[in-house]
Amino acid sequence: MKAPVPIYIYLQALGGKFLGPNAFDNSGIRLSLQYSMGTVPVEYLVTPNVTDDGVISSAFTNGSTSFLPILTMPESGSGSPAVNYLTPDTNTVVGKTSVFLPNVNETATLTVDIPTPSGKAIVLNVPVLLNPQQVNYKVTVVVPGLLLTPNTNTLVPPDTISVFVAMMCGCKVTIGKTTSFWTYTDFNVSARITYKDGTEAQVNLSFDQSVNLSLFTAAVENFDNISRINFAAQQKSTGNYGALLQQF
């Protein structure tokens, strides 16, 4: 009888790192592989203080480094980006399973279920070619979207709305740090405010450099009469985007 072959699956945020210790509700990420011999669960385990989400550097190693680059745009907002690459190490988060291969080529379906702050999961169905002549598999799944989360802890001035905008890996927008790979000028963040009387207003948010941790804010009128806010963000260099509805 044939031995099962290993399959390793990396979930990489579009423009970011792998979905590991900094990703939203990482314990809720679910993966499975469906093919003619059944449905196989894929272990996706994050161990606190051990698991990492990959190593960013300018080096590229064939067969190991992800094909998806990380672009750091100039703070001026124009010009060419610095290009870096993401490479896993021995502690990097990775989905693991093993399967008995079919006797002929077959396209399996990898299903990825990723929790979000809205309560609605991102569900991706990815084809995976199973070839009986291949003895191991490495699959990188690109996870689109930006991670928008409400500000419930960080203090902001009165009559100010705010939202955290990060990559889907949870990687933060910062300046002047060794981890500052995502530049605030690369992001457009806005909000559609709906007031209790049904009127609406559109405002643009700015990066809070004093907090320097992915927080975007804007001063607004009639704050106490706000009914809901629909935040939206877009990363200009990749076209990546995300949204968050906050009810009051």
CSV table of C-alpha atoms in Angstrom, one decimal:
chain,number,residue,atom,x,y,z
A,1,MET,CA,0.0,0.0,0.0
A,2,LYS,CA,1.2,3.5,-0.8
A,3,ALA,CA,2.4,5.7,2.0
A,4,PRO,CA,0.6,9.1,2.5
A,5,VAL,CA,2.4,12.2,1.2
A,6,PRO,CA,2.8,15.4,3.2
A,7,ILE,CA,1.0,18.7,2.2
A,8,TYR,CA,2.1,22.0,3.6
A,9,ILE,CA,-0.1,25.0,3.2
A,10,TYR,CA,0.9,28.6,3.8
A,11,LEU,CA,-1.8,31.4,4.1
A,12,GLN,CA,-0.2,34.7,3.1
A,13,ALA,CA,-1.9,38.0,3.4
A,14,LEU,CA,-1.9,39.9,0.1
A,15,GLY,CA,1.0,42.3,0.5
A,16,GLY,CA,1.8,41.0,4.0
A,17,LYS,CA,3.0,38.0,6.0
A,18,PHE,CA,1.6,34.6,6.8
A,19,LEU,CA,-1.5,34.4,9.0
A,20,GLY,CA,0.0,33.5,12.3
A,21,PRO,CA,0.2,34.9,15.8
A,22,ASN,CA,-0.9,38.5,14.8
A,23,ALA,CA,-3.8,37.5,12.7
A,24,PHE,CA,-7.4,38.0,13.9
A,25,ASP,CA,-8.7,35.0,15.8
A,26,ASN,CA,-6.0,32.7,14.4
A,27,SER,CA,-7.3,29.8,16.5
A,28,GLY,CA,-10.5,30.0,14.4
A,29,ILE,CA,-8.8,29.5,11.0
A,30,ARG,CA,-10.0,26.2,9.5
A,31,LEU,CA,-8.6,24.3,6.5
A,32,SER,CA,-9.7,21.1,4.8
A,33,LEU,CA,-8.9,19.2,1.5
A,34,GLN,CA,-11.6,17.5,-0.4
A,35,TYR,CA,-10.9,14.9,-3.1
A,36,SER,CA,-12.1,11.5,-4.4
A,37,MET,CA,-10.9,9.7,-1.3
A,38,GLY,CA,-12.7,12.0,1.1
A,39,THR,CA,-12.3,15.1,3.1
A,40,VAL,CA,-9.0,15.6,5.0
A,41,PRO,CA,-8.7,18.1,7.8
A,42,VAL,CA,-5.6,20.3,7.8
A,43,GLU,CA,-4.0,21.2,11.1
A,44,TYR,CA,-3.3,25.0,11.4
A,45,LEU,CA,-1.8,25.5,14.8
A,46,VAL,CA,-0.4,28.7,16.4
A,47,THR,CA,1.5,28.2,19.6
A,48,PRO,CA,1.8,31.4,21.6
A,49,ASN,CA,5.3,32.9,22.0
A,50,VAL,CA,6.7,30.2,19.7
A,51,THR,CA,5.0,30.4,16.3
A,52,ASP,CA,6.0,33.3,13.9
A,53,ASP,CA,4.5,34.6,10.7
A,54,GLY,CA,7.6,34.5,8.5
A,55,VAL,CA,10.9,36.4,8.1
A,56,ILE,CA,11.0,39.5,5.9
A,57,SER,CA,14.3,40.3,4.1
A,58,SER,CA,15.7,41.4,0.7
A,59,ALA,CA,16.9,37.8,0.1
A,60,PHE,CA,15.1,35.3,-2.1
A,61,THR,CA,15.6,31.6,-1.7
A,62,ASN,CA,14.3,29.3,-4.5
A,63,GLY,CA,11.8,26.8,-3.2
A,64,SER,CA,11.4,28.4,0.2
A,65,THR,CA,10.7,32.1,-0.2
A,66,SER,CA,7.1,33.1,-1.1
A,67,PHE,CA,6.5,34.3,-4.6
A,68,LEU,CA,4.5,37.2,-3.2
A,69,PRO,CA,6.6,40.3,-2.5
A,70,ILE,CA,6.1,42.9,0.3
A,71,LEU,CA,6.2,46.4,-1.1
A,72,THR,CA,7.2,49.3,1.1
A,73,MET,CA,6.1,52.6,-0.5
A,74,PRO,CA,8.0,55.8,0.1
A,75,GLU,CA,6.5,58.0,2.8
A,76,SER,CA,6.3,60.8,0.2
A,77,GLY,CA,3.5,58.8,-1.4
A,78,SER,CA,5.2,58.6,-4.8
A,79,GLY,CA,8.1,56.7,-6.4
A,80,SER,CA,9.1,53.1,-6.5
A,81,PRO,CA,8.8,50.8,-3.5
A,82,ALA,CA,11.4,48.9,-1.6
A,83,VAL,CA,10.9,45.2,-2.4
A,84,ASN,CA,11.3,42.5,0.2
A,85,TYR,CA,10.4,38.9,0.4
A,86,LEU,CA,8.9,36.5,3.0
A,87,THR,CA,10.6,33.3,3.9
A,88,PRO,CA,9.4,30.7,6.5
A,89,ASP,CA,11.6,29.4,9.2
A,90,THR,CA,11.3,26.3,11.5
A,91,ASN,CA,8.7,28.1,13.7
A,92,THR,CA,6.6,29.7,11.0
A,93,VAL,CA,2.9,28.9,10.9
A,94,VAL,CA,1.9,26.4,8.3
A,95,GLY,CA,-1.0,24.1,7.6
A,96,LYS,CA,-0.1,20.4,7.7
A,97,THR,CA,-1.7,17.2,6.6
A,98,SER,CA,-0.9,14.1,4.6
A,99,VAL,CA,-3.0,12.2,2.0
A,100,PHE,CA,-3.0,9.0,0.0
A,101,LEU,CA,-2.7,10.0,-3.6
A,102,PRO,CA,-5.1,8.9,-6.2
A,103,ASN,CA,-3.8,6.7,-9.0
A,104,VAL,CA,-4.4,9.3,-11.7
A,105,ASN,CA,-4.1,13.1,-11.7
A,106,GLU,CA,-6.9,14.8,-9.8
A,107,THR,CA,-7.8,18.3,-8.9
A,108,ALA,CA,-8.6,18.5,-5.2
A,109,THR,CA,-10.3,21.5,-3.5
A,110,LEU,CA,-8.6,23.2,-0.6
A,111,THR,CA,-11.2,25.1,1.5
A,112,VAL,CA,-9.9,27.9,3.8
A,113,ASP,CA,-12.1,29.5,6.4
A,114,ILE,CA,-10.8,32.7,8.0
A,115,PRO,CA,-12.6,34.6,10.7
A,116,THR,CA,-13.0,38.4,10.5
A,117,PRO,CA,-14.1,41.1,13.0
A,118,SER,CA,-17.5,41.5,11.2
A,119,GLY,CA,-18.4,37.9,12.1
A,120,LYS,CA,-18.5,36.9,8.4
A,121,ALA,CA,-15.7,34.6,7.5
A,122,ILE,CA,-13.6,34.8,4.4
A,123,VAL,CA,-14.0,31.5,2.6
A,124,LEU,CA,-11.5,30.6,-0.2
A,125,ASN,CA,-11.8,27.5,-2.4
A,126,VAL,CA,-8.4,26.8,-4.0
A,127,PRO,CA,-7.7,24.0,-6.6
A,128,VAL,CA,-4.8,21.7,-5.8
A,129,LEU,CA,-3.5,19.3,-8.4
A,130,LEU,CA,-2.7,15.9,-7.0
A,131,ASN,CA,-0.2,14.0,-9.1
A,132,PRO,CA,0.7,10.5,-8.1
A,133,GLN,CA,4.3,11.0,-9.1
A,134,GLN,CA,4.8,13.9,-6.7
A,135,VAL,CA,6.0,13.0,-3.2
A,136,ASN,CA,5.4,16.2,-1.3
A,137,TYR,CA,3.4,19.4,-1.8
A,138,LYS,CA,3.8,23.0,-0.8
A,139,VAL,CA,0.8,25.4,-1.5
A,140,THR,CA,0.7,29.1,-0.8
A,141,VAL,CA,-2.7,30.7,-0.7
A,142,VAL,CA,-3.0,34.4,-1.1
A,143,VAL,CA,-5.5,35.9,1.3
A,144,PRO,CA,-7.0,39.2,0.0
A,145,GLY,CA,-8.4,42.0,2.2
A,146,LEU,CA,-7.4,44.5,4.8
A,147,LEU,CA,-8.1,43.9,8.5
A,148,LEU,CA,-10.2,46.8,9.9
A,149,THR,CA,-10.9,46.6,13.7
A,150,PRO,CA,-12.8,49.1,15.9
A,151,ASN,CA,-10.8,51.2,18.3
A,152,THR,CA,-12.0,50.2,21.8
A,153,ASN,CA,-8.9,51.0,23.9
A,154,THR,CA,-6.8,53.7,22.5
A,155,LEU,CA,-7.8,57.2,23.6
A,156,VAL,CA,-8.5,59.8,20.9
A,157,PRO,CA,-9.6,63.5,21.2
A,158,PRO,CA,-13.4,64.2,21.8
A,159,ASP,CA,-15.6,64.1,18.7
A,160,THR,CA,-13.2,61.9,16.8
A,161,ILE,CA,-13.8,58.7,15.0
A,162,SER,CA,-11.1,56.1,14.6
A,163,VAL,CA,-10.3,52.7,13.2
A,164,PHE,CA,-7.3,50.3,13.1
A,165,VAL,CA,-6.2,49.4,9.6
A,166,ALA,CA,-3.8,46.5,9.2
A,167,MET,CA,-2.9,43.7,6.8
A,168,MET,CA,-4.8,40.5,7.1
A,169,CYS,CA,-1.8,39.0,8.9
A,170,GLY,CA,-2.3,41.6,11.6
A,171,CYS,CA,0.8,43.5,10.5
A,172,LYS,CA,0.7,47.1,11.5
A,173,VAL,CA,1.1,50.4,9.6
A,174,THR,CA,3.9,52.3,11.4
A,175,ILE,CA,6.7,54.7,10.8
A,176,GLY,CA,10.3,54.7,12.0
A,177,LYS,CA,10.4,51.2,13.3
A,178,THR,CA,12.4,48.1,12.2
A,179,THR,CA,9.0,46.5,11.4
A,180,SER,CA,7.7,49.5,9.4
A,181,PHE,CA,7.2,47.7,6.1
A,182,TRP,CA,3.7,49.2,5.5
A,183,THR,CA,3.6,53.0,4.9
A,184,TYR,CA,0.7,55.1,6.0
A,185,THR,CA,0.8,57.1,2.7
A,186,ASP,CA,0.0,53.9,0.9
A,187,PHE,CA,-3.5,53.8,2.4
A,188,ASN,CA,-6.7,55.7,1.8
A,189,VAL,CA,-9.0,55.4,4.7
A,190,SER,CA,-12.5,57.0,4.7
A,191,ALA,CA,-15.8,56.7,6.6
A,192,ARG,CA,-19.5,57.1,5.6
A,193,ILE,CA,-21.2,58.4,8.7
A,194,THR,CA,-25.0,57.9,9.1
A,195,TYR,CA,-26.7,60.1,11.7
A,196,LYS,CA,-29.8,59.3,13.7
A,197,ASP,CA,-31.9,61.7,11.6
A,198,GLY,CA,-30.9,59.7,8.4
A,199,THR,CA,-28.4,62.3,7.0
A,200,GLU,CA,-25.0,61.2,5.9
A,201,ALA,CA,-21.5,62.6,5.7
A,202,GLN,CA,-18.3,61.3,4.1
A,203,VAL,CA,-15.0,62.0,5.8
A,204,ASN,CA,-11.3,61.0,5.2
A,205,LEU,CA,-9.2,59.7,8.0
A,206,SER,CA,-5.6,60.4,8.7
A,207,PHE,CA,-2.9,58.2,10.2
A,208,ASP,CA,-2.3,59.1,13.9
A,209,GLN,CA,1.5,59.4,14.1
A,210,SER,CA,1.5,60.0,17.8
A,211,VAL,CA,0.0,56.5,18.4
A,212,ASN,CA,2.0,55.1,15.5
A,213,LEU,CA,0.2,51.8,15.5
A,214,SER,CA,-2.2,51.4,12.5
A,215,LEU,CA,-4.7,53.9,13.9
A,216,PHE,CA,-6.5,56.3,11.5
A,217,THR,CA,-8.7,59.1,12.9
A,218,ALA,CA,-10.9,62.1,11.8
A,219,ALA,CA,-12.7,64.8,13.7
A,220,VAL,CA,-16.4,64.9,13.0
A,221,GLU,CA,-19.4,67.1,13.8
A,222,ASN,CA,-22.4,65.9,15.9
A,223,PHE,CA,-20.6,62.9,17.2
A,224,ASP,CA,-23.3,62.1,19.8
A,225,ASN,CA,-25.9,61.8,17.0
A,226,ILE,CA,-24.0,59.2,15.0
A,227,SER,CA,-26.0,56.0,14.3
A,228,ARG,CA,-23.4,54.0,12.4
A,229,ILE,CA,-20.1,54.3,10.5
A,230,ASN,CA,-19.0,52.3,7.6
A,231,PHE,CA,-15.2,52.5,7.5
A,232,ALA,CA,-13.4,51.7,4.2
A,233,ALA,CA,-9.7,51.4,3.4
A,234,GLN,CA,-7.6,50.7,0.3
A,235,GLN,CA,-4.0,50.0,-0.1
A,236,LYS,CA,-2.9,52.0,-3.2
A,237,SER,CA,0.1,49.9,-4.2
A,238,THR,CA,-1.8,46.6,-4.4
A,239,GLY,CA,-5.5,47.6,-4.8
A,240,ASN,CA,-6.2,45.6,-1.6
A,241,TYR,CA,-9.2,46.8,0.4
A,242,GLY,CA,-11.3,46.2,3.4
A,243,ALA,CA,-14.3,47.6,5.3
A,244,LEU,CA,-15.9,47.6,8.7
A,245,LEU,CA,-19.4,48.6,9.8
A,246,GLN,CA,-19.6,50.1,13.4
A,247,GLN,CA,-23.0,50.5,15.0
A,248,PHE,CA,-23.7,53.0,17.9
